[in-house]
Short mmCIF file of C-alpha atoms in Angstrom, two decimals:
data_model
loop_
_atom_site.label_atom_id
_atom_site.label_comp_id
_atom_site.label_asym_id
_atom_site.label_seq_id
_atom_site.Cartn_x
_atom_site.Cartn_y
_atom_site.Cartn_z
CA MET A 1 127.62 162.02 -40.74
CA ASN A 2 125.85 160.28 -43.56
CA ARG A 3 126.48 160.16 -47.41
CA GLU A 4 122.75 160.20 -48.15
CA TYR A 5 122.33 163.39 -46.18
CA LEU A 6 125.14 165.07 -48.11
CA LYS A 7 123.65 163.89 -51.46
CA GLY A 8 120.36 165.39 -50.34
CA LEU A 9 122.11 168.72 -49.93
CA GLY A 10 123.11 168.58 -53.60
CA LEU A 11 126.81 168.15 -53.21
CA GLU A 12 128.97 166.46 -55.79
CA LYS A 13 130.46 163.04 -55.26
CA GLU A 14 134.07 164.30 -54.97
CA VAL A 15 133.08 166.88 -52.36
CA ILE A 16 131.16 164.24 -50.42
CA ASP A 17 134.20 161.91 -50.59
CA SER A 18 136.55 164.62 -49.27
CA ILE A 19 134.09 165.56 -46.51
CA MET A 20 133.76 161.90 -45.56
CA ALA A 21 137.55 161.47 -45.54
CA GLU A 22 138.01 164.45 -43.24
CA HIS A 23 135.20 163.21 -41.07
CA GLY A 24 136.89 159.77 -40.90
CA LYS A 25 140.16 161.39 -39.81
CA ALA A 26 138.32 163.30 -37.07
CA VAL A 27 136.57 160.15 -35.93
CA GLN A 28 139.86 158.24 -35.88
CA ALA A 29 141.51 161.03 -33.90
CA ALA A 30 138.68 160.98 -31.37
CA LYS A 31 138.84 157.23 -30.90
CA PRO A 32 140.47 156.08 -27.69
CA THR A 33 144.13 155.30 -28.03
CA GLU A 34 146.23 152.73 -26.19
CA GLU A 35 147.24 155.41 -23.71
CA PHE A 36 143.59 156.11 -23.04
CA GLU A 37 142.93 152.42 -22.44
CA GLU A 38 145.90 152.22 -20.05
CA LEU A 39 144.68 155.25 -18.15
CA LYS A 40 141.19 153.79 -18.03
CA SER A 41 142.44 150.47 -16.58
CA GLU A 42 144.69 152.35 -14.12
CA LYS A 43 141.69 154.42 -13.02
CA GLU A 44 139.68 151.25 -12.45
CA SER A 45 142.46 149.63 -10.42
CA LEU A 46 142.86 152.81 -8.34
CA ALA A 47 139.10 152.93 -7.78
CA GLN A 48 139.26 149.31 -6.56
CA LYS A 49 142.14 150.16 -4.22
CA ILE A 50 140.17 153.10 -2.82
CA ALA A 51 137.17 150.82 -2.21
CA ASP A 52 139.44 148.29 -0.44
CA MET A 53 141.02 150.99 1.69
CA ASN A 54 137.61 152.41 2.58
CA SER A 55 136.47 148.98 3.76
CA SER A 56 139.72 148.58 5.73
CA LEU A 57 139.19 152.02 7.25
CA THR A 58 135.65 151.09 8.22
CA SER A 59 136.77 147.86 9.89
CA LEU A 60 139.60 149.67 11.70
CA THR A 61 137.18 152.36 12.87
CA ASP A 62 134.85 149.66 14.21
CA ALA A 63 137.75 147.92 15.95
CA LYS A 64 138.84 151.22 17.49
CA ALA A 65 135.32 151.86 18.78
CA THR A 66 135.22 148.37 20.30
CA ILE A 67 138.58 148.90 21.98
CA GLU A 68 137.47 152.29 23.32
CA ASN A 69 134.33 150.69 24.79
CA GLU A 70 136.38 147.93 26.42
CA LYS A 71 138.82 150.50 27.77
CA GLU A 72 135.98 152.49 29.29
CA GLU A 73 134.43 149.37 30.84
CA LEU A 74 137.78 148.34 32.35
CA ALA A 75 138.36 151.85 33.71
CA ASN A 76 134.92 151.75 35.36
CA GLU A 77 135.70 148.32 36.81
CA VAL A 78 139.03 149.54 38.20
CA ASN A 79 137.31 152.54 39.78
CA THR A 80 134.71 150.25 41.33
CA PHE A 81 137.41 148.04 42.85
CA ARG A 82 139.27 151.08 44.15
CA GLN A 83 136.11 152.43 45.78
CA LYS A 84 135.42 149.06 47.43
CA GLU A 85 139.00 148.82 48.70
CA LEU A 86 138.84 152.39 50.04
CA LYS A 87 135.52 151.75 51.80
CA THR A 88 136.83 148.50 53.30
CA ARG A 89 139.98 150.21 54.57
CA ILE A 90 138.02 153.10 56.09
CA ALA A 91 135.49 150.70 57.66
CA HIS A 92 138.39 148.87 59.31
CA GLU A 93 139.87 152.17 60.45
CA PHE A 94 136.62 153.22 62.15
CA ASN A 95 135.76 149.74 63.50
CA ILE A 96 132.71 149.39 61.31
CA PRO A 97 131.70 145.78 60.51
CA PHE A 98 132.77 144.76 57.02
CA GLU A 99 129.17 143.91 56.14
CA LEU A 100 128.39 147.64 56.41
CA ALA A 101 131.46 148.85 54.50
CA ASN A 102 129.57 148.97 51.17
CA ARG A 103 126.96 151.21 52.76
CA LEU A 104 129.45 154.01 53.23
CA SER A 105 128.79 156.85 50.81
CA GLY A 106 130.87 159.54 49.20
CA GLU A 107 133.10 159.99 46.19
CA THR A 108 136.33 161.16 47.80
CA GLU A 109 138.24 159.67 50.69
CA ASP A 110 137.35 162.60 52.95
CA GLU A 111 133.62 162.24 52.21
CA ILE A 112 133.73 158.50 52.94
CA LYS A 113 135.67 159.09 56.18
CA ALA A 114 133.09 161.66 57.31
CA ASP A 115 130.29 159.17 56.61
CA ALA A 116 132.21 156.40 58.41
CA GLN A 117 132.75 158.61 61.43
CA SER A 118 129.04 159.43 61.70
CA LEU A 119 128.11 155.77 61.18
CA SER A 120 130.61 154.55 63.77
CA LYS A 121 128.95 156.79 66.38
CA MET A 122 125.63 155.05 65.75
CA ILE A 123 127.01 151.53 65.91
CA VAL A 124 127.41 150.12 69.41
CA GLN A 125 130.21 147.62 69.37
CA LYS A 126 129.83 144.78 71.84
CA PRO A 127 133.05 144.16 73.69
CA VAL A 128 134.62 140.86 72.91
CA ILE A 129 134.59 138.74 76.03
CA PRO A 130 137.24 136.05 76.15
CA LEU A 131 135.92 132.52 76.44
CA ALA A 132 138.40 131.66 79.19
CA SER A 133 140.63 133.54 81.51
CA THR A 134 143.62 134.96 79.78
CA GLU A 135 145.70 134.91 82.95
CA PRO A 136 147.91 131.89 83.55
CA GLN A 137 146.64 129.84 86.44
CA ASP A 138 148.68 128.17 89.07
CA GLU A 139 146.94 124.82 89.63
CA GLU A 140 148.25 124.30 93.17
CA ALA A 141 147.34 127.76 94.39
CA HIS A 142 143.90 127.39 92.84
CA LYS A 143 143.21 124.12 94.69
CA TYR A 144 144.22 125.51 98.08
CA SER A 145 142.36 128.75 97.60
CA ASN A 146 139.12 126.80 97.21
CA GLN A 147 139.89 124.67 100.27
CA ALA A 148 140.78 127.74 102.29
CA ARG A 149 137.53 129.41 101.29
CA ILE A 150 135.50 126.34 102.30
CA LEU A 151 137.27 126.12 105.66
CA ALA A 152 136.74 129.83 106.27
CA GLU A 153 133.04 129.46 105.55
CA GLN A 154 132.78 126.53 107.99
CA TYR A 155 134.48 128.41 110.81
CA GLN A 156 132.28 131.40 110.29
CA SER A 157 129.12 129.37 110.44
CA GLU A 158 130.16 127.80 113.79
#
């Protein structure tokens, strides 16, 4: 509100002064008080806390996602090791060479055993021949048996 505007309306000076006084009171009443300033600063501090908590929440969410990914990778690794151990055990059970154990297929133990059984039928295992006689030898008997054989051959040829 402006004094010049009120003069332009043709109002007297006392009326203008009273209008301006009332207007001043209204303006003073509308001005922010200390309580308003306190509330404003409290709002700003709460807004800052919310921003901090949102950033903490974001970092925790990222950490959780990372942990979930690591957990999934470790679970897959454990399952891989269990499958390898199962295939190795079944290969041993069906006398399949360990080099072929990873070639066994199937998801369950029964499926892998069925595959191992069909594979073991196709694999011809060579018998293991001992490098030397496994029977204990009597040195003296062995010497005389050779001499007796030689003598028997000589008498037969005569």
